[in-house]
mmCIF file of C-alpha atoms in Angstrom:
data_model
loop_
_atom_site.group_PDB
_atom_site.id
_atom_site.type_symbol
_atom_site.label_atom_id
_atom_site.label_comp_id
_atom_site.label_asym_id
_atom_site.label_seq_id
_atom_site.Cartn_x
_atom_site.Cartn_y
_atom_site.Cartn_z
ATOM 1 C CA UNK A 1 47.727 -40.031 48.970
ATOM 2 C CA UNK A 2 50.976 -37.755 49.493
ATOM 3 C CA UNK A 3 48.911 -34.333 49.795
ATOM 4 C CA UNK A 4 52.502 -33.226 48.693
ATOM 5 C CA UNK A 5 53.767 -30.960 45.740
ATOM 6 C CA UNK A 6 55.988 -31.532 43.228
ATOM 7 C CA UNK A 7 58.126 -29.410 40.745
ATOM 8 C CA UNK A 8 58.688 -31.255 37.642
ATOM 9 C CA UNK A 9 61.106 -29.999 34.424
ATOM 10 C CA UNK A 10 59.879 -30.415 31.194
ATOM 11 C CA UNK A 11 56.542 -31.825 31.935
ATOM 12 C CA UNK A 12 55.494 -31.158 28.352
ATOM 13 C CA UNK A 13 57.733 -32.932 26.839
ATOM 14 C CA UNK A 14 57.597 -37.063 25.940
ATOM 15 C CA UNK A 15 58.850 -38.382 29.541
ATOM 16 C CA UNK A 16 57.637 -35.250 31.286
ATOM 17 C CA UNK A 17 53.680 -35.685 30.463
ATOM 18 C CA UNK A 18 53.684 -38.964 31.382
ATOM 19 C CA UNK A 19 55.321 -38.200 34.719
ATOM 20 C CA UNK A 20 52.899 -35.729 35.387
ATOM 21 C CA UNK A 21 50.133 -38.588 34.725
ATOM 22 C CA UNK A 22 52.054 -40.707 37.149
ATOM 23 C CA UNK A 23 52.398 -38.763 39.783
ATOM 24 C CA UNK A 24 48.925 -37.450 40.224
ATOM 25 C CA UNK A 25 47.466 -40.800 40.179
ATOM 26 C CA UNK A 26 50.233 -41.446 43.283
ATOM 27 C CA UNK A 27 48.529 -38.488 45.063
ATOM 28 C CA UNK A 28 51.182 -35.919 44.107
ATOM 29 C CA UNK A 29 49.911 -32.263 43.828
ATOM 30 C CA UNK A 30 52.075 -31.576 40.653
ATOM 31 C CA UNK A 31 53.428 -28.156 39.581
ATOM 32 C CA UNK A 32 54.984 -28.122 36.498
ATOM 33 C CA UNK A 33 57.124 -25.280 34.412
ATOM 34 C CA UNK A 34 56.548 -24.531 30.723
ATOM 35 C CA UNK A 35 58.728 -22.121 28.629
ATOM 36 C CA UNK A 36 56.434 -21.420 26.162
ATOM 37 C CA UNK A 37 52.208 -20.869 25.760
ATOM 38 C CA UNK A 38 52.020 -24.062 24.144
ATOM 39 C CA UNK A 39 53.818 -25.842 26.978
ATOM 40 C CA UNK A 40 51.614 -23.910 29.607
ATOM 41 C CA UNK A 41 48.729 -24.930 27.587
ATOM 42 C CA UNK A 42 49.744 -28.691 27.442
ATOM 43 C CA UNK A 43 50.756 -28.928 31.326
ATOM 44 C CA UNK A 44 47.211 -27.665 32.388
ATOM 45 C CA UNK A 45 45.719 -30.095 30.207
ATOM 46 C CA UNK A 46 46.864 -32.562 32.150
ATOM 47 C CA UNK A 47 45.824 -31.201 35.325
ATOM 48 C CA UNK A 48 48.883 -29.798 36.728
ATOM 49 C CA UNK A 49 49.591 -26.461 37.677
ATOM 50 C CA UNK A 50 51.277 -24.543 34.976
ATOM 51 C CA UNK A 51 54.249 -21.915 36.078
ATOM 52 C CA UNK A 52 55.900 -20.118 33.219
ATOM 53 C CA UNK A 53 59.515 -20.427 33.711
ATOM 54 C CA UNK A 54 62.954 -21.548 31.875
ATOM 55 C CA UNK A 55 66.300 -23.049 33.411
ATOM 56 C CA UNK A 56 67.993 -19.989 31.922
ATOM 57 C CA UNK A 57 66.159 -17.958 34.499
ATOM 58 C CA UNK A 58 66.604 -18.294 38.293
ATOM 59 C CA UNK A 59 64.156 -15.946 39.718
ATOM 60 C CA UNK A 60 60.973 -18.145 37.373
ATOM 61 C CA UNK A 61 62.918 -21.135 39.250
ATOM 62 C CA UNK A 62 62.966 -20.019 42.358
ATOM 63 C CA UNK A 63 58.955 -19.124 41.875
ATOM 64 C CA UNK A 64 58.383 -22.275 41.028
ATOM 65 C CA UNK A 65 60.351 -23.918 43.734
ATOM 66 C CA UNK A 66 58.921 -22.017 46.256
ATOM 67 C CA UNK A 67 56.380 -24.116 48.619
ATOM 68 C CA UNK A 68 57.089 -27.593 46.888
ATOM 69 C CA UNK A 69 58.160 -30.821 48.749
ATOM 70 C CA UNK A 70 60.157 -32.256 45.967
ATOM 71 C CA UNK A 71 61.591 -31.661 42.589
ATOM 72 C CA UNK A 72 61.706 -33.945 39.838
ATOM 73 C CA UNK A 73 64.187 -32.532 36.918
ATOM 74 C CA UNK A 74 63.272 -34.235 33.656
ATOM 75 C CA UNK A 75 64.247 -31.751 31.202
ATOM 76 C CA UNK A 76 67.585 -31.620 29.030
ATOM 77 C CA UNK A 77 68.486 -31.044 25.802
ATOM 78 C CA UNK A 78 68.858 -34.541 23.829
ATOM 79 C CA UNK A 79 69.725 -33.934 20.527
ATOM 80 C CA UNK A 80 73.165 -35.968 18.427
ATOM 81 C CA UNK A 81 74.606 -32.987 16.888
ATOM 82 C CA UNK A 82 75.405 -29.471 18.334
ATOM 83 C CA UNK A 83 78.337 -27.263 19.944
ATOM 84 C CA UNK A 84 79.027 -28.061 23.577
ATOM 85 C CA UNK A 85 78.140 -24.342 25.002
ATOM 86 C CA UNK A 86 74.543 -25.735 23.980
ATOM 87 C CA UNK A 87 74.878 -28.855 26.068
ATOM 88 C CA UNK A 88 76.464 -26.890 28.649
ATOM 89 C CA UNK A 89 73.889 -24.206 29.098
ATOM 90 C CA UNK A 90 71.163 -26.603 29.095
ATOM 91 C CA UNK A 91 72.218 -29.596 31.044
ATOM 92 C CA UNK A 92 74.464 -28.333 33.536
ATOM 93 C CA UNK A 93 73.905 -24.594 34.168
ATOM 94 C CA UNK A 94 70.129 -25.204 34.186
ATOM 95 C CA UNK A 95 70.549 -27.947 36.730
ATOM 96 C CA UNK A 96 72.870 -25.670 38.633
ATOM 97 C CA UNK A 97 70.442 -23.222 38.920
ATOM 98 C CA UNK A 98 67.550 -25.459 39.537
ATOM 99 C CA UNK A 99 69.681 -27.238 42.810
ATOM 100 C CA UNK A 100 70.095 -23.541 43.800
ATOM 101 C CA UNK A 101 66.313 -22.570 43.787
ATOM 102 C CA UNK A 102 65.836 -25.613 45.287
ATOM 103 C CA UNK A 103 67.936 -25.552 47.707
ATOM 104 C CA UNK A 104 66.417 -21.952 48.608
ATOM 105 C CA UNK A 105 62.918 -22.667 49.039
ATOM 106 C CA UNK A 106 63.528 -24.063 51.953
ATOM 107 C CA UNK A 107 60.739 -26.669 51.815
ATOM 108 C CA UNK A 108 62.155 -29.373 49.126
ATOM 109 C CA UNK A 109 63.387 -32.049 51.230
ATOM 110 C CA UNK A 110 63.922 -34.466 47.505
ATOM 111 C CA UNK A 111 65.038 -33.703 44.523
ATOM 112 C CA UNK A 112 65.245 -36.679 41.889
ATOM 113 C CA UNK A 113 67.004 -36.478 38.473
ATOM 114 C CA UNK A 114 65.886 -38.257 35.242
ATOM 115 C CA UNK A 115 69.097 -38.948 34.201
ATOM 116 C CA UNK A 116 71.042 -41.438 31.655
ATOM 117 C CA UNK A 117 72.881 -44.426 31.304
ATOM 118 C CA UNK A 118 75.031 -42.896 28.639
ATOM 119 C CA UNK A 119 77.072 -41.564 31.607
ATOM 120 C CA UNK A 120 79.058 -44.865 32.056
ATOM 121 C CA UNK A 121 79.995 -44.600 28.152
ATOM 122 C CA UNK A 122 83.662 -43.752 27.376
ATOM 123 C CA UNK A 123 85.672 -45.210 24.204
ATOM 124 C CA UNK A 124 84.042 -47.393 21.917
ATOM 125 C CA UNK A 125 83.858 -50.799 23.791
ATOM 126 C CA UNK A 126 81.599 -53.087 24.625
ATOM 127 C CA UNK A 127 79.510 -52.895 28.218
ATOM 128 C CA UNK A 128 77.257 -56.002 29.557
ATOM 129 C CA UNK A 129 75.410 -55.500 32.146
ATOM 130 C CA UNK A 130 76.912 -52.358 33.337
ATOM 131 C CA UNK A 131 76.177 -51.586 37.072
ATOM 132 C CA UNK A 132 76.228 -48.271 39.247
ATOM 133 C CA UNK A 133 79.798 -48.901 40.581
ATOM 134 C CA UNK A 134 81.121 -47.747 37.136
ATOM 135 C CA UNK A 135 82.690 -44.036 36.602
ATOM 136 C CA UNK A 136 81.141 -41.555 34.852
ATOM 137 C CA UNK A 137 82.696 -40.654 31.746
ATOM 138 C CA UNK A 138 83.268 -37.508 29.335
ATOM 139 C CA UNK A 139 84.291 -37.056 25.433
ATOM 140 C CA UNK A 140 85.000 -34.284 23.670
ATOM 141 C CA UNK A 141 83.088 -36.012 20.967
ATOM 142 C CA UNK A 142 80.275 -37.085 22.788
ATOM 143 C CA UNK A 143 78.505 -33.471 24.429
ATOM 144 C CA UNK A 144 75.084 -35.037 25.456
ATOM 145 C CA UNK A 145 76.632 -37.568 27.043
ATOM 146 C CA UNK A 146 79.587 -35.928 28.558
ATOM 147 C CA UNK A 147 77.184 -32.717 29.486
ATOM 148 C CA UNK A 148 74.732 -35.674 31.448
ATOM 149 C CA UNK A 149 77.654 -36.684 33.574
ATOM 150 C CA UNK A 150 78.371 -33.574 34.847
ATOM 151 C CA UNK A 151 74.786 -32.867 35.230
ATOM 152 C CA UNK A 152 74.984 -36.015 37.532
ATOM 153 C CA UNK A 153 77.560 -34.898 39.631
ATOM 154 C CA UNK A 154 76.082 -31.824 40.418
ATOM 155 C CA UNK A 155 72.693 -33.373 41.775
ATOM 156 C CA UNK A 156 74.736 -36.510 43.637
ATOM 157 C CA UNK A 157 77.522 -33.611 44.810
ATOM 158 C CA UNK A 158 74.278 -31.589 46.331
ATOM 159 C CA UNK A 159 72.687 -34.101 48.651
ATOM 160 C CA UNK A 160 72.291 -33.733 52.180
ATOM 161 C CA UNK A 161 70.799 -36.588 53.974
ATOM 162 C CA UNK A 162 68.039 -35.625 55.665
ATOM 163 C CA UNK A 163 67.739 -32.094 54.607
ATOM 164 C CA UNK A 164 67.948 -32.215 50.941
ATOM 165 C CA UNK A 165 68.180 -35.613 49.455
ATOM 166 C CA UNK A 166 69.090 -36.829 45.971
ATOM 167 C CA UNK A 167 68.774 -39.542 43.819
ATOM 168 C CA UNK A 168 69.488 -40.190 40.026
ATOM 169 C CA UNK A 169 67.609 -42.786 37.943
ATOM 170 C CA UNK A 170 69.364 -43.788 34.849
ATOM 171 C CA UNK A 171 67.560 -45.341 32.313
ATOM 172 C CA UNK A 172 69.016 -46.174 28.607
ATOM 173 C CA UNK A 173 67.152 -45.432 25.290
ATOM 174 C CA UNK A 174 63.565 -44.625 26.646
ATOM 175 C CA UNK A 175 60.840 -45.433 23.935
ATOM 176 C CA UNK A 176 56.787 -45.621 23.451
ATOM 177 C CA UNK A 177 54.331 -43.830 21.214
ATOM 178 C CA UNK A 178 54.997 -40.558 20.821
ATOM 179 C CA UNK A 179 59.059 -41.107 21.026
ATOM 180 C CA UNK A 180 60.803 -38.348 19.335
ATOM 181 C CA UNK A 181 63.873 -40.482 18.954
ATOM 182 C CA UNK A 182 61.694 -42.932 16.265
ATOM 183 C CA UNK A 183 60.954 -39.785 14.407
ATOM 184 C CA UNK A 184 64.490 -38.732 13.428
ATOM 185 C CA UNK A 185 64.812 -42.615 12.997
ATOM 186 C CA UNK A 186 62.009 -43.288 10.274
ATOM 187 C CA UNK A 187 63.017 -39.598 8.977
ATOM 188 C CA UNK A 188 66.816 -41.249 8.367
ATOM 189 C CA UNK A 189 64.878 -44.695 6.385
ATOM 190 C CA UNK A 190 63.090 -42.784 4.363
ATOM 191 C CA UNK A 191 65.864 -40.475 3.093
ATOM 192 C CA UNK A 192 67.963 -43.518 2.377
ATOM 193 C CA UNK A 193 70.499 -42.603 5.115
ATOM 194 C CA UNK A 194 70.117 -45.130 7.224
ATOM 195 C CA UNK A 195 72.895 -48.062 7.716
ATOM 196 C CA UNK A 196 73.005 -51.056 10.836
ATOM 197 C CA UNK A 197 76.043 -50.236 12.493
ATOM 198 C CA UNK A 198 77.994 -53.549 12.036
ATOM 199 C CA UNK A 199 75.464 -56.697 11.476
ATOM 200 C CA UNK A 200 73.159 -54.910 14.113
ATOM 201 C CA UNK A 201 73.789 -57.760 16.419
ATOM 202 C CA UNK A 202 75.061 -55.684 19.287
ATOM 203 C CA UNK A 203 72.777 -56.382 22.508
ATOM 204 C CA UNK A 204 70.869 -53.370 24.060
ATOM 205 C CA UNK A 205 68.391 -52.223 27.503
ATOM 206 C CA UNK A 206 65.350 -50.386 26.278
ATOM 207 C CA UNK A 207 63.333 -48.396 29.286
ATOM 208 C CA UNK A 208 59.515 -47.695 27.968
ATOM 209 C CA UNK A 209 58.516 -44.304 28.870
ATOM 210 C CA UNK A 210 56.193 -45.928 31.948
ATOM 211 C CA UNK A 211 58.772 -47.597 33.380
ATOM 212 C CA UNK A 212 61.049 -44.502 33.573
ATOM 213 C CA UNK A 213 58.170 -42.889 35.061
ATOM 214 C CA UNK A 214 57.391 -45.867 37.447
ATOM 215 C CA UNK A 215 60.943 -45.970 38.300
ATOM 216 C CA UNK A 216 61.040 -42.271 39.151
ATOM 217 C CA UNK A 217 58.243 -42.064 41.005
ATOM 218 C CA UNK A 218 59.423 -44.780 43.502
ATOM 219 C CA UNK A 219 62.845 -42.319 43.604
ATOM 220 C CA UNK A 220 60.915 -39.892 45.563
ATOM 221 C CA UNK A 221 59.368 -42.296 48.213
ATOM 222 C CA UNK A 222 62.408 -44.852 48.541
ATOM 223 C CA UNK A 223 65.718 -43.835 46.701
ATOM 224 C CA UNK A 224 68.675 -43.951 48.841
ATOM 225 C CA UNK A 225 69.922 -40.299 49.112
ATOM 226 C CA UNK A 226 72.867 -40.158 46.833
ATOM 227 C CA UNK A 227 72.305 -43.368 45.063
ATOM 228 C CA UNK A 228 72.053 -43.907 41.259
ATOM 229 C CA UNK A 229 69.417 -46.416 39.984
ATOM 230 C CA UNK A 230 70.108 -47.594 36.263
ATOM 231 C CA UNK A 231 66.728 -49.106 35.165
ATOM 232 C CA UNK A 232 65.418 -51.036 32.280
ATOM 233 C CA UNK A 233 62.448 -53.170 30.509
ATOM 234 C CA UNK A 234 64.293 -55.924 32.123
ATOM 235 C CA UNK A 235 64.674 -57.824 28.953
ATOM 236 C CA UNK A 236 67.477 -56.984 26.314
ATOM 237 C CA UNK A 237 67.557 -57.166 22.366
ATOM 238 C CA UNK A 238 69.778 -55.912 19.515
ATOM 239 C CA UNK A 239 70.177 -52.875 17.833
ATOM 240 C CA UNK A 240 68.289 -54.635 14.689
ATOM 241 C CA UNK A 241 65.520 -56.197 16.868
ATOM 242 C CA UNK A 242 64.353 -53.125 18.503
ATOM 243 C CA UNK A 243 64.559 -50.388 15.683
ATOM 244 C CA UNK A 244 62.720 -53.048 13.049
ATOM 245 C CA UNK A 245 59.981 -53.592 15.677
ATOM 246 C CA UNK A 246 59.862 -49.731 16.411
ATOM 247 C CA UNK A 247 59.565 -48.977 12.813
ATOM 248 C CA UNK A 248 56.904 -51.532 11.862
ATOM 249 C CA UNK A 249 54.721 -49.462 14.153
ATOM 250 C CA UNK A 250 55.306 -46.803 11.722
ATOM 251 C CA UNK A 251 54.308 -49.234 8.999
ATOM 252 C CA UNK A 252 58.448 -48.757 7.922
ATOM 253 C CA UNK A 253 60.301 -51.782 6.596
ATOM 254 C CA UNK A 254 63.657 -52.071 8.102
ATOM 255 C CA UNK A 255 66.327 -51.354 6.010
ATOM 256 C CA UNK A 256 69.157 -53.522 4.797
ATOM 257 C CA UNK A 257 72.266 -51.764 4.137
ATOM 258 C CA UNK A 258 74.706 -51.833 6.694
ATOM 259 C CA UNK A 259 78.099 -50.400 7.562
ATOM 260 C CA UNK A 260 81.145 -51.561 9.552
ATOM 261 C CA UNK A 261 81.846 -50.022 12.575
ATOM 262 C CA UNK A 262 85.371 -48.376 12.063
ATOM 263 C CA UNK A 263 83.969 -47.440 8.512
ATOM 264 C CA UNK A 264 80.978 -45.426 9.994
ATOM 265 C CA UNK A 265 83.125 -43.722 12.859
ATOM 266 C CA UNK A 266 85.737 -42.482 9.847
ATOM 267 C CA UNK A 267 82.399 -41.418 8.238
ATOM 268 C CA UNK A 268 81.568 -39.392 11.424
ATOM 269 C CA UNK A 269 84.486 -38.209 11.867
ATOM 270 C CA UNK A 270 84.558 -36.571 8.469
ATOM 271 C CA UNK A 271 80.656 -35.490 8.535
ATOM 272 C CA UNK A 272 81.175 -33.672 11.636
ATOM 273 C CA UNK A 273 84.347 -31.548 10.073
ATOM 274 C CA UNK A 274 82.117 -30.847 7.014
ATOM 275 C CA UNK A 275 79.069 -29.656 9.410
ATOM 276 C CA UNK A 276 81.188 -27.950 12.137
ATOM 277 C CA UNK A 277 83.904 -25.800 9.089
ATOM 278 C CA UNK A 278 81.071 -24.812 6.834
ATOM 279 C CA UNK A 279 78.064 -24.342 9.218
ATOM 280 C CA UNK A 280 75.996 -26.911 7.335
ATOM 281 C CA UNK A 281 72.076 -26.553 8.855
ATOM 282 C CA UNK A 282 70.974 -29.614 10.804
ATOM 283 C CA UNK A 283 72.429 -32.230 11.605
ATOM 284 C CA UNK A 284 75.548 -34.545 10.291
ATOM 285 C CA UNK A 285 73.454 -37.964 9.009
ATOM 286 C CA UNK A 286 76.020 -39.841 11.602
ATOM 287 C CA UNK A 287 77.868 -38.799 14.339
ATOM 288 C CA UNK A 288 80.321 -40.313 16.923
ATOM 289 C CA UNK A 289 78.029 -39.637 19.991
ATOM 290 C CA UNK A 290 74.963 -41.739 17.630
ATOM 291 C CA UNK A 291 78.253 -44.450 17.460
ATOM 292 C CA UNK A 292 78.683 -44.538 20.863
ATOM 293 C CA UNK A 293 75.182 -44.869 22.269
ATOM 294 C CA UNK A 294 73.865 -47.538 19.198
ATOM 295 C CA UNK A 295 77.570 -49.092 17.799
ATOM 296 C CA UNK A 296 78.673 -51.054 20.701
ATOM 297 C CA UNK A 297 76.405 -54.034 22.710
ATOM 298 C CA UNK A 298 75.333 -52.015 26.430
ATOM 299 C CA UNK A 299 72.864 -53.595 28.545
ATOM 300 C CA UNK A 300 72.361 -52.198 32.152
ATOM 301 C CA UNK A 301 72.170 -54.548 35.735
ATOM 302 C CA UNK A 302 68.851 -53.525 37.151
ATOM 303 C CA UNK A 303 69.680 -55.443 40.293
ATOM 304 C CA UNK A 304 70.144 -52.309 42.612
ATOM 305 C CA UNK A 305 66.911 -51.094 41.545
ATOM 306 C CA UNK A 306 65.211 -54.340 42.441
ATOM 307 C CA UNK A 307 66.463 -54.317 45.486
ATOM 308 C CA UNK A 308 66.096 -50.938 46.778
ATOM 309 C CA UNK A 309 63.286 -49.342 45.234
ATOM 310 C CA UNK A 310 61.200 -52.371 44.512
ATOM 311 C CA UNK A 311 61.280 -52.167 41.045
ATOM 312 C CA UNK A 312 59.883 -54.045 38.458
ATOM 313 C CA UNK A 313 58.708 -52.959 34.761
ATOM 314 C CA UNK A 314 55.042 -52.285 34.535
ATOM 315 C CA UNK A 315 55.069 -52.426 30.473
ATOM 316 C CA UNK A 316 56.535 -55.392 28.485
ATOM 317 C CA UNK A 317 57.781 -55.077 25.377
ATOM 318 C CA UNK A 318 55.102 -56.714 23.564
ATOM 319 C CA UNK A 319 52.467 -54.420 25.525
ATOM 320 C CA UNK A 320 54.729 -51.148 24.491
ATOM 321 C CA UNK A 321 54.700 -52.321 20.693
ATOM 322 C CA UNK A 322 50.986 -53.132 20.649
ATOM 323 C CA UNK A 323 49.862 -49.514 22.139
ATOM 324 C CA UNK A 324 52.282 -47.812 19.479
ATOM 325 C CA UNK A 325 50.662 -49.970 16.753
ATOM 326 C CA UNK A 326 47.011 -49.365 18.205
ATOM 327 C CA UNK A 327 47.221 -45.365 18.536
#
């Protein structure tokens, strides 16, 4: 038992909860911050303290921060489509400010980052077994991605060994029941949207939700100040592998029709003019950042990881599947 606290970011959200779950059955006293009633309301029920606050505001941040032993910053905005200012605000500003409170309390001697591996993605290429020692990277076209970077470099830029440490796991497409991301997926089938990029042969790392929080919870006792960790399931599959198993769960069939890849970037391309000159609501079908994170084969080396935190996946695939089937 730690006997310690913990801040955590979006600790109602999919990865958040869980964490919360995670790190109370470590021996973590958790705090966690919720921007709305319903948030409060969901962080309590999972025995946590609840502390109304929002990455837009410093003074609720620097509440929050006050008193705790670590932070653990889960919460960005993850969405395909929007205008960079968004990304901006969200993921870098709010991390900003969230180092700063930090960083003020006085008593945080850790502060881990749920990052991404999207960080390492630049032009459409393909990446095998991508390790740490690779650059971050930024597009234009790519705002999640690009805003996650510089979100990185923020929290690696901040660290101060043995004052205020940080670490960064990086985990790719994170999935289990409840994933949001399967929602806009089955939403796309059903609509008739939906092409393979390609033949949907392109290799890809999945990270279920428990081994992200496994993963980040061994961050706090044992990550290297400084370090980035990129972890995974361990096991790779293809683009068409995972999303038909993740939609059977949903009782979907997968679809068939399919679309090359420089075909569906000019198709991006063009969507994204349409959305961004007339103000179209929602989002574009297809866009380049989807491209990027789905069109090309990117599998992560889980090596460092292994090594240094002791990791190992505590959820198979098969076990991951089965519990979205069952509940």
């Amino acid at each position: 038992m730690t006997g310690k606290t913990v801040l955590v970011t979006g600790g109602s959200g999919f990865v958040g909860a869980r964490l919360i779950e995670r790190l109370r059955a470590d021996g973590w006293m958790v705090r966690a911050l919720g921007r709305s009633a319903q948030a409060l309301a969901r962080v309590e029920g999972l025995s946590a303290e609840a502390v109304a606050g929002d990455l837009d505001d410093a003074a609720s941040l620097e509440r929050a921060a006050r008193g705790c032993d670590a932070v653990v910053h889960v919460a960005a905005l993850f969405k395909l489509w929007g205008e960079r200012r968004e990304f901006e605000q969200a993921n870098v500003q709010g991390t900003r400010r969230l180092l700063e409170a930090a960083r003020a309390a006085g008593t945080v001697r850790r502060f881990v980052q749920v990052g991404a591996a999207a960080v390492v993605m630049g032009d459409m290429a393909p990446m095998l077994r991508a390790s740490e020692g690779l650059p971050r990277q930024e597009r234009r076209w790519a705002p999640y991605s690009a805003s996650k970077a510089r979100s990185e470099a923020l929290v690696l830029a901040a660290n101060v060994p043995g004052r205020f440490e940080t670490v960064v796991v990086r985990p790719p497409m994170v999935w289990g029941a409840g994933m949001p991301t399967l929602d806009h997926v089955a939403q796309t089938v059903r609509s008739g949207q939906f092409r393979w990029v390609g033949d949907g042969s392109q290799a890809m790392s999945t990270a279920h939700v428990d081994n992200v929080c496994h993963a980040t919870g061994l961050a706090l006792e044992r990550g290297r100040p400084g370090e980035t960790y990129f972890v995974s399931d361990g096991r790779d599959g293809t683009l068409r592998e995972v999303f038909s198993a993740l939609l059977a769960t949903r009782g979907i069939a997968p679809p068939k029709r399919s679309a090359p890849l420089p075909v569906a970037w000019t198709l991006a391309r063009a969507m994204e003019w349409v959305w961004r000159t007339f103000g179209r609501a929602g989002e574009p079908p297809i866009t380049r950042q989807m491209l990027r994170l789905i069109g090309q084969p990117f599998t992560l080396d889980i090596t460092k990881a292994e090594r240094e935190l002791g990791y190992r996946p505590v959820v198979s695939w098969e076990q991951g599947l089965a519990a979205m089937r069952n509940g």
